mmCIF file of C-alpha atoms and ligand atoms in Angstrom:
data_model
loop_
_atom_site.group_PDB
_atom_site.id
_atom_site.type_symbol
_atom_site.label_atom_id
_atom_site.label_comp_id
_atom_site.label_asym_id
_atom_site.label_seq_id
_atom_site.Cartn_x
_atom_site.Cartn_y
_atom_site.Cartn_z
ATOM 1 C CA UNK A 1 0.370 -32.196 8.197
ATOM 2 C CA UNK A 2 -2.617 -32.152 5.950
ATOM 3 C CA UNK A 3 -5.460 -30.241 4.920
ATOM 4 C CA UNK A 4 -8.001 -31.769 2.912
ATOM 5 C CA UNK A 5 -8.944 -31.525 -1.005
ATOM 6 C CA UNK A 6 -11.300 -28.891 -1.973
ATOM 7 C CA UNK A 7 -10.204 -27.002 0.782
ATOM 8 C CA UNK A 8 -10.104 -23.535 0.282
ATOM 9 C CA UNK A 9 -8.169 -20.993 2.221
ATOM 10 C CA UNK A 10 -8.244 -17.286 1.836
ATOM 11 C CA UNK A 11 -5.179 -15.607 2.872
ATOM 12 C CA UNK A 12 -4.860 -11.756 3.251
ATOM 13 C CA UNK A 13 -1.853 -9.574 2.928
ATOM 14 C CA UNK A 14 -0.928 -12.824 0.678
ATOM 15 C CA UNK A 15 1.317 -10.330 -1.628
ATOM 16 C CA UNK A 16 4.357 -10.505 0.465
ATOM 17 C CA UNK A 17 6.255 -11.991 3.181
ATOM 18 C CA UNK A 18 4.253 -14.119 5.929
ATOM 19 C CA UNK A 19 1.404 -13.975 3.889
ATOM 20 C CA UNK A 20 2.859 -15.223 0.640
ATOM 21 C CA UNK A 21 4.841 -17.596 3.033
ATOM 22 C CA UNK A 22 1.759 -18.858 4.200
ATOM 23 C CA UNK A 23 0.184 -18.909 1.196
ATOM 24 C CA UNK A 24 2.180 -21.140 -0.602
ATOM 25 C CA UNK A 25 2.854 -23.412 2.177
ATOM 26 C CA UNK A 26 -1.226 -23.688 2.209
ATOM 27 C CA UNK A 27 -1.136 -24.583 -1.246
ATOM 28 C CA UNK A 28 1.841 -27.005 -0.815
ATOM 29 C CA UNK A 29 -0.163 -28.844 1.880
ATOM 30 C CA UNK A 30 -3.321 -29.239 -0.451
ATOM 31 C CA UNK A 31 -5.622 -26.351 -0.070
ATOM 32 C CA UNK A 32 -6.764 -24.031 -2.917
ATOM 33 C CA UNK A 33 -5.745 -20.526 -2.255
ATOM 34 C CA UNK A 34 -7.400 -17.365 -1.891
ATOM 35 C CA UNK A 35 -4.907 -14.948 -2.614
ATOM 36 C CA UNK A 36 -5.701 -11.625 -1.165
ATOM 37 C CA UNK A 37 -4.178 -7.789 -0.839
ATOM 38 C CA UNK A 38 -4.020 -4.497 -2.550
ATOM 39 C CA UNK A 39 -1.316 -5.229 -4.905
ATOM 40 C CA UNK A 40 -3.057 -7.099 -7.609
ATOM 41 C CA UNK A 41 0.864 -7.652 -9.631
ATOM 42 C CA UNK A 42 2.498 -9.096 -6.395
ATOM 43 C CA UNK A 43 -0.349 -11.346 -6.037
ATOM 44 C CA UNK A 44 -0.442 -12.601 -9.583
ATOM 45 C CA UNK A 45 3.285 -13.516 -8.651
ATOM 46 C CA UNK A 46 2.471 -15.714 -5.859
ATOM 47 C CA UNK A 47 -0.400 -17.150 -7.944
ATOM 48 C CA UNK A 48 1.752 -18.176 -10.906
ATOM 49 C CA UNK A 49 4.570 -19.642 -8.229
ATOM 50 C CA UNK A 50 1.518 -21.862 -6.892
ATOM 51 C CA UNK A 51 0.737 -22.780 -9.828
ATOM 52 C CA UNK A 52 3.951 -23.354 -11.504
ATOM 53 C CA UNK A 53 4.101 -26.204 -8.102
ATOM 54 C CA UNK A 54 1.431 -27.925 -8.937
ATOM 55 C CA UNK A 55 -1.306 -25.607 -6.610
ATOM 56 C CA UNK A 56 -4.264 -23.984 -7.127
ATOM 57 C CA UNK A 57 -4.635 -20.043 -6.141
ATOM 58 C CA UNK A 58 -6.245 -16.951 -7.419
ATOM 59 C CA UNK A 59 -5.905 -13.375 -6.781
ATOM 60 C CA UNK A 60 -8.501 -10.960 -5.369
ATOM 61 C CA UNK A 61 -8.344 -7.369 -4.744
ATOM 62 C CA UNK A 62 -9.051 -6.384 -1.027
ATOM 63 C CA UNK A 63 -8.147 -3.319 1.338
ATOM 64 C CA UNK A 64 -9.310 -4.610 5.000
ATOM 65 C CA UNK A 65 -8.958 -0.819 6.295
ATOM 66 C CA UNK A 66 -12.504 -0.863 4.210
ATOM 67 C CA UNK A 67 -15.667 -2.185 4.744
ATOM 68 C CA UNK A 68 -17.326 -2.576 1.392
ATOM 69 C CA UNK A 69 -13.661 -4.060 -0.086
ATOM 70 C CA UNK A 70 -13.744 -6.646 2.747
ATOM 71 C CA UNK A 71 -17.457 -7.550 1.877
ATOM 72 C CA UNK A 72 -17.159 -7.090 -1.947
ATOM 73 C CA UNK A 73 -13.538 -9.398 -1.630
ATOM 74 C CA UNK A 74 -15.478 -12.248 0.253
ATOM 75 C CA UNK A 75 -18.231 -12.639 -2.289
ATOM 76 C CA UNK A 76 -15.899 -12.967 -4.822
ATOM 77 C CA UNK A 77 -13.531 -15.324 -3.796
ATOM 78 C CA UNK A 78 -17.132 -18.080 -2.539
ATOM 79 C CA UNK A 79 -18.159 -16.648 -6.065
ATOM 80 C CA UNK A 80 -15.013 -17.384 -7.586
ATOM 81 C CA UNK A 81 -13.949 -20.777 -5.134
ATOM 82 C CA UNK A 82 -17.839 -21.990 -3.755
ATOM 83 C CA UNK A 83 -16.432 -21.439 -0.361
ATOM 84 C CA UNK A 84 -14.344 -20.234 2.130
ATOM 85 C CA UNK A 85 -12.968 -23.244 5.164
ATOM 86 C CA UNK A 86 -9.596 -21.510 6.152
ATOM 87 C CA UNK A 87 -9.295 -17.810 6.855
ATOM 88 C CA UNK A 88 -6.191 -16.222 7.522
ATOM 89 C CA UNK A 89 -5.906 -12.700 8.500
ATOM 90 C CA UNK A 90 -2.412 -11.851 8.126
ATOM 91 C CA UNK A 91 -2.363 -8.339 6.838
ATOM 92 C CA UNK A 92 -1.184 -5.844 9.003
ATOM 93 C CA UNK A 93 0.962 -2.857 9.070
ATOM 94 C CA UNK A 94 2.945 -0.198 11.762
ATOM 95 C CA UNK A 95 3.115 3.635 12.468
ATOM 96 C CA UNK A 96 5.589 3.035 15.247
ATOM 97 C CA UNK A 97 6.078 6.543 17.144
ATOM 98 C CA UNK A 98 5.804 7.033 20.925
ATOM 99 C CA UNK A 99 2.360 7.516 22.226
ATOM 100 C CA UNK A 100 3.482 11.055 23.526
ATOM 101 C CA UNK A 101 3.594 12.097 19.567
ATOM 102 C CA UNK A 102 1.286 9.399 18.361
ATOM 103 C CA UNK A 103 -1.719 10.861 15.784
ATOM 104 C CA UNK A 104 -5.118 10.004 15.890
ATOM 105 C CA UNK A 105 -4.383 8.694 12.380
ATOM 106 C CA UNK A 106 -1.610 6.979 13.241
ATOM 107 C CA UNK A 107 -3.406 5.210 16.196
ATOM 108 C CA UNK A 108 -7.136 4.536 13.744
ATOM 109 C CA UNK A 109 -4.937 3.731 11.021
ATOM 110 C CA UNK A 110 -3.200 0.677 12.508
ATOM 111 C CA UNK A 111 -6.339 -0.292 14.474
ATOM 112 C CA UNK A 112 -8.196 -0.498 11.315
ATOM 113 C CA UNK A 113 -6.141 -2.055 9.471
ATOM 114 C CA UNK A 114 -5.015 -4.930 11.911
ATOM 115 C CA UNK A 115 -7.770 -5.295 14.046
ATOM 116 C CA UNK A 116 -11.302 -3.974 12.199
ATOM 117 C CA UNK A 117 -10.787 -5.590 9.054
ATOM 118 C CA UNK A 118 -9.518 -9.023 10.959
ATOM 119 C CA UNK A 119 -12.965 -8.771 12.481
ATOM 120 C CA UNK A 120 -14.861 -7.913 9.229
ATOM 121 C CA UNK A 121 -13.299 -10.120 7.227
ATOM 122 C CA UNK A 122 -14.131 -12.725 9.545
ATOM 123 C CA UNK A 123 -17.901 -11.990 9.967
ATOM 124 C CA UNK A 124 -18.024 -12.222 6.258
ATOM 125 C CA UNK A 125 -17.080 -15.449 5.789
ATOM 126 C CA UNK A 126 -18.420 -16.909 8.926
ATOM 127 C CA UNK A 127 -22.077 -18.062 7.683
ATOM 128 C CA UNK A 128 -20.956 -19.777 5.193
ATOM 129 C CA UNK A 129 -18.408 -21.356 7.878
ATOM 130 C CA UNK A 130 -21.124 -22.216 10.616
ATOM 131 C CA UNK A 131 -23.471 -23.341 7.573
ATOM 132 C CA UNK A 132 -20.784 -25.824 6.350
ATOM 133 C CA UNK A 133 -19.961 -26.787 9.765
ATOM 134 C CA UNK A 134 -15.783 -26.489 9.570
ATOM 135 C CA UNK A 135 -13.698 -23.985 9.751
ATOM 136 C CA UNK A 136 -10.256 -23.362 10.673
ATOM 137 C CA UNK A 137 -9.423 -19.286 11.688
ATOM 138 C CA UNK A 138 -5.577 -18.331 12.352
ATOM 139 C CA UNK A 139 -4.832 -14.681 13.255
ATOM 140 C CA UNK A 140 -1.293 -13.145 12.597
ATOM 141 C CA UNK A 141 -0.443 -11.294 15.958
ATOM 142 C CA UNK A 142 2.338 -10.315 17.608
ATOM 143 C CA UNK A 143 4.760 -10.999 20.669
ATOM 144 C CA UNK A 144 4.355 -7.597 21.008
ATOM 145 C CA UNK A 145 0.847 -7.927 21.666
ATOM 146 C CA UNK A 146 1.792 -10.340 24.810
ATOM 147 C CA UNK A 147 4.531 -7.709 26.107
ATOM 148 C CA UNK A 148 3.736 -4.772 24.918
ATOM 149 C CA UNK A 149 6.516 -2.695 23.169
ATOM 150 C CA UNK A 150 7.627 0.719 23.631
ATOM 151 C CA UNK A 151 6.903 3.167 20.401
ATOM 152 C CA UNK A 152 4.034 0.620 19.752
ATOM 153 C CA UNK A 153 0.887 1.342 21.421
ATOM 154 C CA UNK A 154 -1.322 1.413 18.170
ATOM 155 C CA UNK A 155 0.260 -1.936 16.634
ATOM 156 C CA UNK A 156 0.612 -3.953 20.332
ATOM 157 C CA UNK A 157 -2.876 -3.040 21.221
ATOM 158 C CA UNK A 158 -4.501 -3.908 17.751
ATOM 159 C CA UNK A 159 -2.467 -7.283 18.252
ATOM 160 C CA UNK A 160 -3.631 -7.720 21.929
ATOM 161 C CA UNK A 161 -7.103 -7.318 20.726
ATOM 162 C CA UNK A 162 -6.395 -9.714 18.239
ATOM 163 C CA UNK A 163 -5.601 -12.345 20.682
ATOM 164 C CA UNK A 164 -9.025 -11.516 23.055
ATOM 165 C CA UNK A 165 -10.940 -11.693 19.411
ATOM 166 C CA UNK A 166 -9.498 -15.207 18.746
ATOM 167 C CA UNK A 167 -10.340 -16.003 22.344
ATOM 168 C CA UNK A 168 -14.033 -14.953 21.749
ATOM 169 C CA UNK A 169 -14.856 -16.409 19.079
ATOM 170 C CA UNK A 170 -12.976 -19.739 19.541
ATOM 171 C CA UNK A 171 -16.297 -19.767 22.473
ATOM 172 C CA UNK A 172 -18.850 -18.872 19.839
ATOM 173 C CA UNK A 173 -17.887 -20.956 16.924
ATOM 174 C CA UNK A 174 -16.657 -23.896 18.773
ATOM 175 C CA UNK A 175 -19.903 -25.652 18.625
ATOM 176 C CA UNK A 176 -19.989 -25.346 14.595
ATOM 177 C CA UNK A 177 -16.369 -27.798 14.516
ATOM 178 C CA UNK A 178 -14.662 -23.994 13.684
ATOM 179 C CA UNK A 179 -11.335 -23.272 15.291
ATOM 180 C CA UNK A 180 -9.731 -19.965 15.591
ATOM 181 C CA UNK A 181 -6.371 -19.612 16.970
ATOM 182 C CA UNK A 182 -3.915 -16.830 16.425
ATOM 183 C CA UNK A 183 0.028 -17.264 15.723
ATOM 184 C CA UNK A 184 2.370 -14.840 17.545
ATOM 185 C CA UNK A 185 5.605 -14.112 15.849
ATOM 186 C CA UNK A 186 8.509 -12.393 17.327
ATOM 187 C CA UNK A 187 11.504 -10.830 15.001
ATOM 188 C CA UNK A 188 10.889 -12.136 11.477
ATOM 189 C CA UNK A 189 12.955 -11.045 8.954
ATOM 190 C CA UNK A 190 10.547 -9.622 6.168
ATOM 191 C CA UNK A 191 9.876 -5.870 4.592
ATOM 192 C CA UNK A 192 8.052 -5.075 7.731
ATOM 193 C CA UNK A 193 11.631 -5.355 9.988
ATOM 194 C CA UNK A 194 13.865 -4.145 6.697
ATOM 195 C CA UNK A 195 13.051 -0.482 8.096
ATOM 196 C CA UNK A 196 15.459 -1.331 11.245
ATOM 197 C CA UNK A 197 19.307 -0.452 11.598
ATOM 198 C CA UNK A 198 21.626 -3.460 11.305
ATOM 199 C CA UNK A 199 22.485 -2.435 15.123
ATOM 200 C CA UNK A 200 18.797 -2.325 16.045
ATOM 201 C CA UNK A 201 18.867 -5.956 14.462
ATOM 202 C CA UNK A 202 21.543 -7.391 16.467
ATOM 203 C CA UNK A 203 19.991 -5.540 19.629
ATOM 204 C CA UNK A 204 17.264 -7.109 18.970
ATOM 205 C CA UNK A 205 18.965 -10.690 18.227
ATOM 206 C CA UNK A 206 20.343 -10.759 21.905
ATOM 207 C CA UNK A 207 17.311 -10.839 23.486
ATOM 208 C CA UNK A 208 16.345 -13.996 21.621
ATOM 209 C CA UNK A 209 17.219 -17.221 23.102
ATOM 210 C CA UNK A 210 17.551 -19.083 19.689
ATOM 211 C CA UNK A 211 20.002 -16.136 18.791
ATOM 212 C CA UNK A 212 18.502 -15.629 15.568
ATOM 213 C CA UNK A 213 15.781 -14.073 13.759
ATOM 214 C CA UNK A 214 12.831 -16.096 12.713
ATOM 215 C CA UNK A 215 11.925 -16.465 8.956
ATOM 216 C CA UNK A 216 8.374 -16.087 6.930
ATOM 217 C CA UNK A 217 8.258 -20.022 6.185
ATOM 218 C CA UNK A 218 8.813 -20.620 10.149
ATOM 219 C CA UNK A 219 5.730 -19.205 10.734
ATOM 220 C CA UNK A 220 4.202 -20.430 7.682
ATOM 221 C CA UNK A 221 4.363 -23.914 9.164
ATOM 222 C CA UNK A 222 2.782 -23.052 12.508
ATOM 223 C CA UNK A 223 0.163 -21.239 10.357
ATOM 224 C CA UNK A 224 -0.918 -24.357 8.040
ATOM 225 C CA UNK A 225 -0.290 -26.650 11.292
ATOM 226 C CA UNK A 226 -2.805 -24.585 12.937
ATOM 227 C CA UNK A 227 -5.191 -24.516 9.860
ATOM 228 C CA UNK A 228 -4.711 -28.322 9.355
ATOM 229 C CA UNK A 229 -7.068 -31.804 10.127
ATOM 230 C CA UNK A 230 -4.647 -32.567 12.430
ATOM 231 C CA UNK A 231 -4.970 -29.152 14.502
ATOM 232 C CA UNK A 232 -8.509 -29.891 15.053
ATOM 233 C CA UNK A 233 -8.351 -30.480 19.014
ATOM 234 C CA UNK A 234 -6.805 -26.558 19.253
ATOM 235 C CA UNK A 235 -8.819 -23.389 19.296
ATOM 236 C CA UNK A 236 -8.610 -19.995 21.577
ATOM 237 C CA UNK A 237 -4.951 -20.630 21.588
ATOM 238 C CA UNK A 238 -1.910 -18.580 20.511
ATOM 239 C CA UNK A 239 1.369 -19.815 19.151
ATOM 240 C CA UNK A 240 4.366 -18.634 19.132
ATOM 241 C CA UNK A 241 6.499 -18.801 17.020
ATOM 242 C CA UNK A 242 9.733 -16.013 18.297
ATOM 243 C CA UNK A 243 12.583 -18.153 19.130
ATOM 244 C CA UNK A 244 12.209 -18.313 22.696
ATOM 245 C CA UNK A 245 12.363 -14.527 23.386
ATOM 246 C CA UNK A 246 8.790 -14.399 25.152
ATOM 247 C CA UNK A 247 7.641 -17.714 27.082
ATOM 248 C CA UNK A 248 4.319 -17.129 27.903
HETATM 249 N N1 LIG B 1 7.811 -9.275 10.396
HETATM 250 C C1 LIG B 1 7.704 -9.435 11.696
HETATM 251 O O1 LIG B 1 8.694 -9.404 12.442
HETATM 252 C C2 LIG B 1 6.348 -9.653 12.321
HETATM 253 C C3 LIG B 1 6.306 -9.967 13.682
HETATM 254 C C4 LIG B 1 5.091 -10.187 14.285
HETATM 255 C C5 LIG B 1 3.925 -10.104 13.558
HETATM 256 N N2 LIG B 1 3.976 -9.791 12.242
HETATM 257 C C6 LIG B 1 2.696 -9.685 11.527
HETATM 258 O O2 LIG B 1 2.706 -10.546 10.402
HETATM 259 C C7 LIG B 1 1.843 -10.007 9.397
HETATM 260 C C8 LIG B 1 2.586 -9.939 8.079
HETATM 261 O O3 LIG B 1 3.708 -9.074 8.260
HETATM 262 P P1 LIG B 1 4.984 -9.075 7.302
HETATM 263 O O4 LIG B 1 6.162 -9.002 8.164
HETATM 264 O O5 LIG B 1 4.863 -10.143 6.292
HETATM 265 O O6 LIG B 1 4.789 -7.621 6.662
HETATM 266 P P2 LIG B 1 4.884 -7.071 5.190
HETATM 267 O O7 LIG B 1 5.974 -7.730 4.440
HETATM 268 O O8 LIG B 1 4.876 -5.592 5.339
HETATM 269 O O9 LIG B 1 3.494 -7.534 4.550
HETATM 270 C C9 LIG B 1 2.280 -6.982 4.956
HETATM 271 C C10 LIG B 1 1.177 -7.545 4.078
HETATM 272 O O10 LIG B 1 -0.061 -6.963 4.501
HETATM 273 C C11 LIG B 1 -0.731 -6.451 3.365
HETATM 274 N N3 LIG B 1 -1.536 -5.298 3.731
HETATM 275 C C12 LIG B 1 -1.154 -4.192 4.415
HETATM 276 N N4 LIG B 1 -2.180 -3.324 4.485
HETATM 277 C C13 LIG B 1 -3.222 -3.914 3.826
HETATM 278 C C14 LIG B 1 -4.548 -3.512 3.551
HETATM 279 N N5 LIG B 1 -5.041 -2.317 3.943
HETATM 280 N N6 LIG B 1 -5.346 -4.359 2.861
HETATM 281 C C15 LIG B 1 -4.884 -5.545 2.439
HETATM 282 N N7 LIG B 1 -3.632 -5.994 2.663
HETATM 283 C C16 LIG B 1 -2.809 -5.166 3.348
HETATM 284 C C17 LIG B 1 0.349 -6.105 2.367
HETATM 285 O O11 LIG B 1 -0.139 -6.203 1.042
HETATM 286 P P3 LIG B 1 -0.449 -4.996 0.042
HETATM 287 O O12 LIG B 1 0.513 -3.890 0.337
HETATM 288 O O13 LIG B 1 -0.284 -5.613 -1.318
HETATM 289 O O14 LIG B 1 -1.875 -4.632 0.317
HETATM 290 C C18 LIG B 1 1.369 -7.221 2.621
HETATM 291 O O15 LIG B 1 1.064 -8.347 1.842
HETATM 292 C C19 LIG B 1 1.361 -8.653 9.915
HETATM 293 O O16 LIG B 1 0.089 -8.778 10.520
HETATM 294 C C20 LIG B 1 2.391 -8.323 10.982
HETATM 295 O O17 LIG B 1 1.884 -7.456 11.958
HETATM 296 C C21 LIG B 1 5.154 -9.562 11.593
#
């Protein structure tokens, strides 16, 4: 698995867990990273770990829950990097409450955050895509977003839209050699999951054929796979990567 020289990826919600998993696994496969989230220390972190390997990364400040941050986080890293060939949109977060007691904010916020600025960050890289004539997307959803998931209405549905936005533009960018697939993880052990009881955990553990949960470099391999020369005969396509507990 291989990704070119001079390649540059741009990775969001690269402070922690997948993303940083999927950041350095970028980096270890020869792109220049694109380092990007709202916790400028964390980031710095990964940056120096890159770098201490032999990489090459740099951190950028960027809230995708807002427009101009999205837009002002773009233009710096093709400032900073000349260009953008690999976007990741990885960052993503959960209000988990049933949709009986569900908020509005609780049900924008999500939304927002994991579809909108997926979206927006895309559209403001993709000229610069289309005029280079490459491109490799991969969106972060969910197995949730393929069954849907009790107490999760706001996260599966931004992650189901996720899936019909890789779809959709997988038609429109085809034509420009751009690819945009998404990668579906099930039950990965990072801070997202830490919130859950050691019995929700092992509840949670039966249902998965591989009898385990998955880890942040797992699906840091389908990730770079996906974003990869050798990936260039998949687009519109989701992977998952959940141990077996959703076949689709
Ligand atoms: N863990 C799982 O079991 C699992 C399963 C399926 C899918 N996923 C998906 O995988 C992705 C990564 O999840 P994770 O488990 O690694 O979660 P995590 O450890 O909570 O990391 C979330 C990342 O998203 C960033 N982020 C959150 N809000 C942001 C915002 N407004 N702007 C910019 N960055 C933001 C965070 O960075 P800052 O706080 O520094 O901004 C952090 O780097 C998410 O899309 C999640 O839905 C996770």
């Amino acid at each position: 698995m291989s990704i070119s020289a001079g390649r540059v990826a741009l990775v969001t919600g690269a402070s922690q867990g997948i993303g940083r998993a999927c950041a350095l696994e970028l980096a270890r496969a020869g792109a220049t990273v694109a380092l990007a989230a709202r916790n400028l220390e964390k980031l710095g972190d990964v940056a120096a770990e890159i770098a201490a390997a032999g990489g090459k990364a740099h951190a950028f400040a960027l809230d995708v829950s807002n427009e101009e941050s999205i837009k002002e986080c773009a233009k710096a890293v093709i400032a900073h990097f000349g260009a953008v060939h690999i976007l990741v949109n990885n960052a993503g977060i959960t209000r988990d409450i049933l949709a009986l007691r569900m908020k509005r904010k609780d049900w924008d916020d999500v939304l927002t955050t994991n579809l909108t600025g997926a979206f927006l960050m895309t559209q403001a890289v993709m000229s610069q895509m289309v005029k280079g004539r490459w491109g490799r997307i991969v969106n972060v959803t969910s197995v949730v977003g393929e069954t849907g998931q009790a107490g999760q209405a706001n996260y599966a549905a931004s992650k189901a839209g996720l899936i019909g936005l890789t779809k959709s533009l997988a038609r429109e960018l085809a034509s420009r050699t751009i690819t945009v697939n998404a990668v579906a993880p099930g039950f990965i052990e990072t801070a997202m999951t830490e919130v859950l009881t050691a019995e929700q955990k092992a509840m949670n553990a039966q249902f998965i054929p591989l009898g385990r949960v998955g880890t942040d470099v797992e699906v840091a391999h389908a990730v770079a796979f996906l974003a990869s020369e050798e990936a260039s005969y998949i687009t519109g396509h989701t992977l998952d990567v959940n141990g077996g507990m959703f076949m689709g």
